[in-house]
Amino acid sequence: MTLDLFGDALDDPTDGLPAREPLGPGALLLRRFARPREAELLDAVDRVQAAAPLRHMVTPGGFRMSVAMTNCGALGWVSDLAGYRYDPIDPDSARPWPAMPEAFRRLATEAAAAAGFEDFEPDACLVNRYVPGTRLSLHQDRNERDMRQPIVSVSLGIPAMFQFGGDRRADRPARVPLGHGDVVVWGGPSRLRFHGVLPLKEASHRLLGESRINLTFRKAG
Ligand code: SIN
Ligand code: FE2
């Protein structure tokens, strides 16, 4: 790692790793794929957050999630005491979620195609914000209607350790370090694999400070 005069990390621990890393059948990590578009993506993140502020949702079991979330696109992922669902309306504002920015849609479609999933048209983008200490426990993405459509997950900001497990919760997950601009695509035989994020370590990113933004794209409806 290189340090500048002010002690900020200039690059990611994942910087030298290969551009394409298979994670299993139908699962591929595209390292740094989103980096050339970081400016337009972060601009779009700001616009989405301004229209639909980040919030800590509550799990059906009554726990406040440590990840702060919002959505854009026709459908938004929502959790509350009643359960998980996709909803066209932001429950905090009682208005539709902000439209999916074109830069988001294009990135998701191109990453899916690069992983072999042509014609991916996401209608839901979950925006997750992590700070050091924040984690996301192992889960499956299974609220979407069409399981033939992949998940496209984009990392921006400080690094995280992604856990990529099997089809059963008890399957021991692989640990996959994710850095700024990395995109993970999983679908086909890997579509229902358990995944999560270990508690983030203290770090600072030149554009996002002490935070990580994850964009998760899905065809939900
Ligand atoms: C998710 O599973 O919704 C997010 C995964 C991540 O933050 O990398
Ligand atoms: Fe997920």
Short mmCIF file of C-alpha atoms and ligand atoms in Angstrom, two decimals:
data_model
loop_
_atom_site.label_atom_id
_atom_site.label_comp_id
_atom_site.label_asym_id
_atom_site.label_seq_id
_atom_site.Cartn_x
_atom_site.Cartn_y
_atom_site.Cartn_z
CA MET A 1 0.00 0.00 0.00
CA THR A 2 1.24 3.50 -0.82
CA LEU A 3 0.79 6.36 1.65
CA ASP A 4 0.71 9.99 0.65
CA LEU A 5 1.98 12.86 2.79
CA PHE A 6 -1.27 12.97 4.72
CA GLY A 7 -1.32 9.26 5.43
CA ASP A 8 -4.29 8.42 3.20
CA ALA A 9 -4.21 5.07 1.46
CA LEU A 10 -3.77 5.82 -2.22
CA ASP A 11 -4.71 2.41 -3.47
CA ASP A 12 -6.65 -0.64 -2.62
CA PRO A 13 -5.29 -3.99 -1.34
CA THR A 14 -7.05 -5.49 -4.37
CA ASP A 15 -5.28 -3.26 -6.90
CA GLY A 16 -2.93 -5.82 -8.45
CA LEU A 17 -5.42 -8.68 -8.69
CA PRO A 18 -6.55 -10.10 -12.07
CA ALA A 19 -9.39 -8.33 -13.89
CA ARG A 20 -11.61 -11.44 -14.06
CA GLU A 21 -11.90 -13.86 -11.17
CA PRO A 22 -14.38 -16.76 -11.50
CA LEU A 23 -16.21 -17.47 -8.24
CA GLY A 24 -18.09 -20.54 -9.43
CA PRO A 25 -20.49 -21.54 -12.21
CA GLY A 26 -22.38 -18.39 -13.23
CA ALA A 27 -20.43 -16.24 -10.76
CA LEU A 28 -17.70 -13.82 -11.79
CA LEU A 29 -15.82 -10.99 -10.14
CA LEU A 30 -14.93 -8.16 -12.52
CA ARG A 31 -12.24 -6.23 -10.70
CA ARG A 32 -12.13 -2.43 -11.16
CA PHE A 33 -14.86 -2.68 -13.81
CA ALA A 34 -16.67 0.44 -12.50
CA ARG A 35 -13.58 2.58 -11.86
CA PRO A 36 -13.49 4.44 -15.19
CA ARG A 37 -17.05 5.61 -14.42
CA GLU A 38 -16.54 6.51 -10.76
CA ALA A 39 -17.30 10.23 -11.20
CA GLU A 40 -20.67 9.76 -12.91
CA LEU A 41 -21.61 6.93 -10.56
CA LEU A 42 -20.90 8.92 -7.41
CA ASP A 43 -22.74 11.89 -8.85
CA ALA A 44 -25.74 9.65 -9.42
CA VAL A 45 -25.44 8.19 -5.89
CA ASP A 46 -25.64 11.76 -4.52
CA ARG A 47 -28.76 12.50 -6.55
CA VAL A 48 -30.48 9.30 -5.43
CA GLN A 49 -29.63 9.98 -1.78
CA ALA A 50 -30.94 13.54 -2.01
CA ALA A 51 -34.29 12.27 -3.28
CA ALA A 52 -34.53 9.22 -1.02
CA PRO A 53 -32.29 9.58 2.05
CA LEU A 54 -30.40 6.61 3.45
CA ARG A 55 -32.09 4.97 6.41
CA HIS A 56 -31.59 2.01 8.74
CA MET A 57 -34.33 -0.50 8.08
CA VAL A 58 -35.61 -2.97 10.65
CA THR A 59 -35.47 -6.72 10.09
CA PRO A 60 -38.64 -8.83 10.41
CA GLY A 61 -37.13 -10.00 13.73
CA GLY A 62 -37.00 -6.42 15.04
CA PHE A 63 -33.27 -5.65 14.65
CA ARG A 64 -32.06 -2.34 13.23
CA MET A 65 -29.76 -3.05 10.27
CA SER A 66 -26.27 -1.55 10.58
CA VAL A 67 -26.10 -0.95 6.82
CA ALA A 68 -27.90 2.26 5.78
CA MET A 69 -30.04 1.75 2.68
CA THR A 70 -32.04 3.45 -0.01
CA ASN A 71 -33.22 2.50 -3.50
CA CYS A 72 -33.74 3.73 -7.01
CA GLY A 73 -35.62 2.25 -9.94
CA ALA A 74 -39.22 1.10 -10.33
CA LEU A 75 -38.97 -1.20 -7.30
CA GLY A 76 -37.17 -0.77 -3.99
CA TRP A 77 -36.16 -3.46 -1.52
CA VAL A 78 -37.81 -2.83 1.83
CA SER A 79 -37.55 -4.58 5.19
CA ASP A 80 -39.75 -3.97 8.21
CA LEU A 81 -41.52 -5.95 10.91
CA ALA A 82 -43.92 -7.31 8.27
CA GLY A 83 -41.06 -8.91 6.28
CA TYR A 84 -38.94 -8.29 3.17
CA ARG A 85 -40.51 -7.13 -0.07
CA TYR A 86 -40.12 -5.03 -3.18
CA ASP A 87 -42.22 -1.89 -3.12
CA PRO A 88 -42.70 0.80 -5.81
CA ILE A 89 -43.21 3.36 -3.01
CA ASP A 90 -40.61 4.65 -0.55
CA PRO A 91 -42.31 4.14 2.84
CA ASP A 92 -40.47 7.16 4.30
CA SER A 93 -41.72 9.66 1.73
CA ALA A 94 -44.83 7.84 0.44
CA ARG A 95 -43.55 8.67 -3.07
CA PRO A 96 -42.06 6.47 -5.80
CA TRP A 97 -38.33 5.76 -5.51
CA PRO A 98 -36.12 8.00 -7.67
CA ALA A 99 -35.67 6.74 -11.23
CA MET A 100 -32.65 4.56 -11.91
CA PRO A 101 -29.87 6.82 -13.27
CA GLU A 102 -28.83 5.89 -16.80
CA ALA A 103 -25.20 5.47 -15.67
CA PHE A 104 -26.37 2.82 -13.15
CA ARG A 105 -28.49 0.94 -15.68
CA ARG A 106 -25.72 0.91 -18.28
CA LEU A 107 -23.10 -0.30 -15.81
CA ALA A 108 -25.32 -3.14 -14.58
CA THR A 109 -26.26 -4.28 -18.08
CA GLU A 110 -22.67 -4.18 -19.32
CA ALA A 111 -21.30 -6.02 -16.28
CA ALA A 112 -23.97 -8.71 -16.62
CA ALA A 113 -23.15 -9.11 -20.32
CA ALA A 114 -19.41 -9.35 -19.51
CA ALA A 115 -20.30 -12.26 -17.21
CA GLY A 116 -22.42 -13.98 -19.89
CA PHE A 117 -25.89 -12.69 -18.96
CA GLU A 118 -27.18 -10.84 -22.01
CA ASP A 119 -30.14 -8.45 -21.92
CA PHE A 120 -30.17 -7.88 -18.15
CA GLU A 121 -32.63 -5.05 -17.53
CA PRO A 122 -32.63 -4.22 -13.81
CA ASP A 123 -35.74 -2.61 -12.34
CA ALA A 124 -34.38 -2.34 -8.80
CA CYS A 125 -31.16 -0.90 -7.38
CA LEU A 126 -30.51 -1.15 -3.67
CA VAL A 127 -27.95 1.37 -2.40
CA ASN A 128 -26.12 0.15 0.72
CA ARG A 129 -23.83 2.39 2.77
CA TYR A 130 -21.27 0.80 5.09
CA VAL A 131 -18.91 2.48 7.55
CA PRO A 132 -16.15 0.73 9.54
CA GLY A 133 -17.78 -1.86 11.82
CA THR A 134 -20.85 -2.29 9.61
CA ARG A 135 -21.66 -5.81 8.44
CA LEU A 136 -24.31 -7.71 6.52
CA SER A 137 -25.05 -11.20 7.72
CA LEU A 138 -25.25 -14.20 5.40
CA HIS A 139 -28.44 -14.28 3.35
CA GLN A 140 -29.89 -15.33 0.00
CA ASP A 141 -31.46 -12.90 -2.47
CA ARG A 142 -34.75 -14.69 -3.05
CA ASN A 143 -37.49 -12.04 -3.21
CA GLU A 144 -37.13 -11.60 -6.97
CA ARG A 145 -39.62 -13.13 -9.38
CA ASP A 146 -37.33 -14.47 -12.12
CA MET A 147 -34.42 -16.50 -10.78
CA ARG A 148 -32.92 -16.71 -14.30
CA GLN A 149 -31.84 -13.07 -13.91
CA PRO A 150 -28.50 -12.50 -12.19
CA ILE A 151 -27.52 -10.21 -9.32
CA VAL A 152 -25.02 -7.45 -10.14
CA SER A 153 -23.24 -5.98 -7.11
CA VAL A 154 -20.95 -2.93 -7.37
CA SER A 155 -18.46 -1.84 -4.69
CA LEU A 156 -17.28 1.77 -4.31
CA GLY A 157 -15.09 3.28 -1.60
CA ILE A 158 -13.26 1.50 1.22
CA PRO A 159 -12.55 -2.24 0.92
CA ALA A 160 -14.79 -4.98 2.28
CA MET A 161 -14.50 -8.71 2.79
CA PHE A 162 -17.36 -10.34 0.88
CA GLN A 163 -18.49 -13.78 1.96
CA PHE A 164 -19.63 -16.03 -0.87
CA GLY A 165 -21.11 -19.27 0.39
CA GLY A 166 -23.05 -22.15 -1.05
CA ASP A 167 -26.72 -22.99 -1.43
CA ARG A 168 -27.04 -23.89 2.23
CA ARG A 169 -26.46 -21.53 5.12
CA ALA A 170 -24.11 -24.06 6.71
CA ASP A 171 -21.80 -24.13 3.65
CA ARG A 172 -18.56 -22.46 4.62
CA PRO A 173 -18.30 -19.19 2.67
CA ALA A 174 -15.26 -18.17 0.62
CA ARG A 175 -13.75 -14.81 1.59
CA VAL A 176 -13.44 -12.47 -1.35
CA PRO A 177 -11.80 -9.06 -0.82
CA LEU A 178 -13.66 -6.35 -2.73
CA GLY A 179 -12.19 -2.96 -3.59
CA HIS A 180 -13.25 0.26 -5.25
CA GLY A 181 -14.91 -0.39 -8.60
CA ASP A 182 -15.16 -4.17 -8.24
CA VAL A 183 -18.33 -5.77 -9.62
CA VAL A 184 -19.59 -9.23 -8.68
CA VAL A 185 -22.15 -10.93 -10.92
CA TRP A 186 -23.87 -14.12 -9.81
CA GLY A 187 -26.66 -16.03 -11.49
CA GLY A 188 -27.51 -19.35 -13.11
CA PRO A 189 -26.48 -22.22 -10.84
CA SER A 190 -25.03 -19.68 -8.35
CA ARG A 191 -28.12 -17.45 -8.16
CA LEU A 192 -29.20 -18.57 -4.68
CA ARG A 193 -25.82 -18.75 -3.03
CA PHE A 194 -25.63 -17.34 0.48
CA HIS A 195 -23.54 -14.17 0.77
CA GLY A 196 -22.71 -11.44 3.24
CA VAL A 197 -20.15 -8.83 4.23
CA LEU A 198 -17.81 -9.08 7.24
CA PRO A 199 -17.49 -6.01 9.52
CA LEU A 200 -15.58 -3.35 7.60
CA LYS A 201 -12.14 -2.35 8.84
CA GLU A 202 -11.17 1.26 9.46
CA ALA A 203 -10.04 2.82 6.19
CA SER A 204 -10.43 5.99 4.21
CA HIS A 205 -11.05 6.42 0.49
CA ARG A 206 -10.03 9.47 -1.54
CA LEU A 207 -13.59 9.99 -2.85
CA LEU A 208 -15.83 8.41 -0.22
CA GLY A 209 -13.96 8.99 3.04
CA GLU A 210 -14.63 6.32 5.65
CA SER A 211 -17.40 4.64 3.73
CA ARG A 212 -18.29 2.00 1.21
CA ILE A 213 -21.24 2.25 -1.14
CA ASN A 214 -22.60 -0.96 -2.63
CA LEU A 215 -25.09 -0.91 -5.48
CA THR A 216 -27.04 -4.13 -5.94
CA PHE A 217 -28.97 -4.44 -9.20
CA ARG A 218 -31.79 -6.88 -9.69
CA LYS A 219 -34.68 -7.67 -11.97
CA ALA A 220 -37.20 -7.95 -9.18
CA GLY A 221 -40.61 -7.69 -10.82
C1 SIN B 1 -26.15 -7.35 -0.61
O1 SIN B 1 -26.06 -8.55 -0.50
O2 SIN B 1 -27.25 -6.77 -0.74
C2 SIN B 1 -24.92 -6.44 -0.55
C3 SIN B 1 -23.61 -7.12 -0.70
C4 SIN B 1 -22.47 -6.13 -0.61
O3 SIN B 1 -22.57 -5.09 0.04
O4 SIN B 1 -21.40 -6.39 -1.21
FE FE2 B 2 -27.75 -9.84 -1.04
#
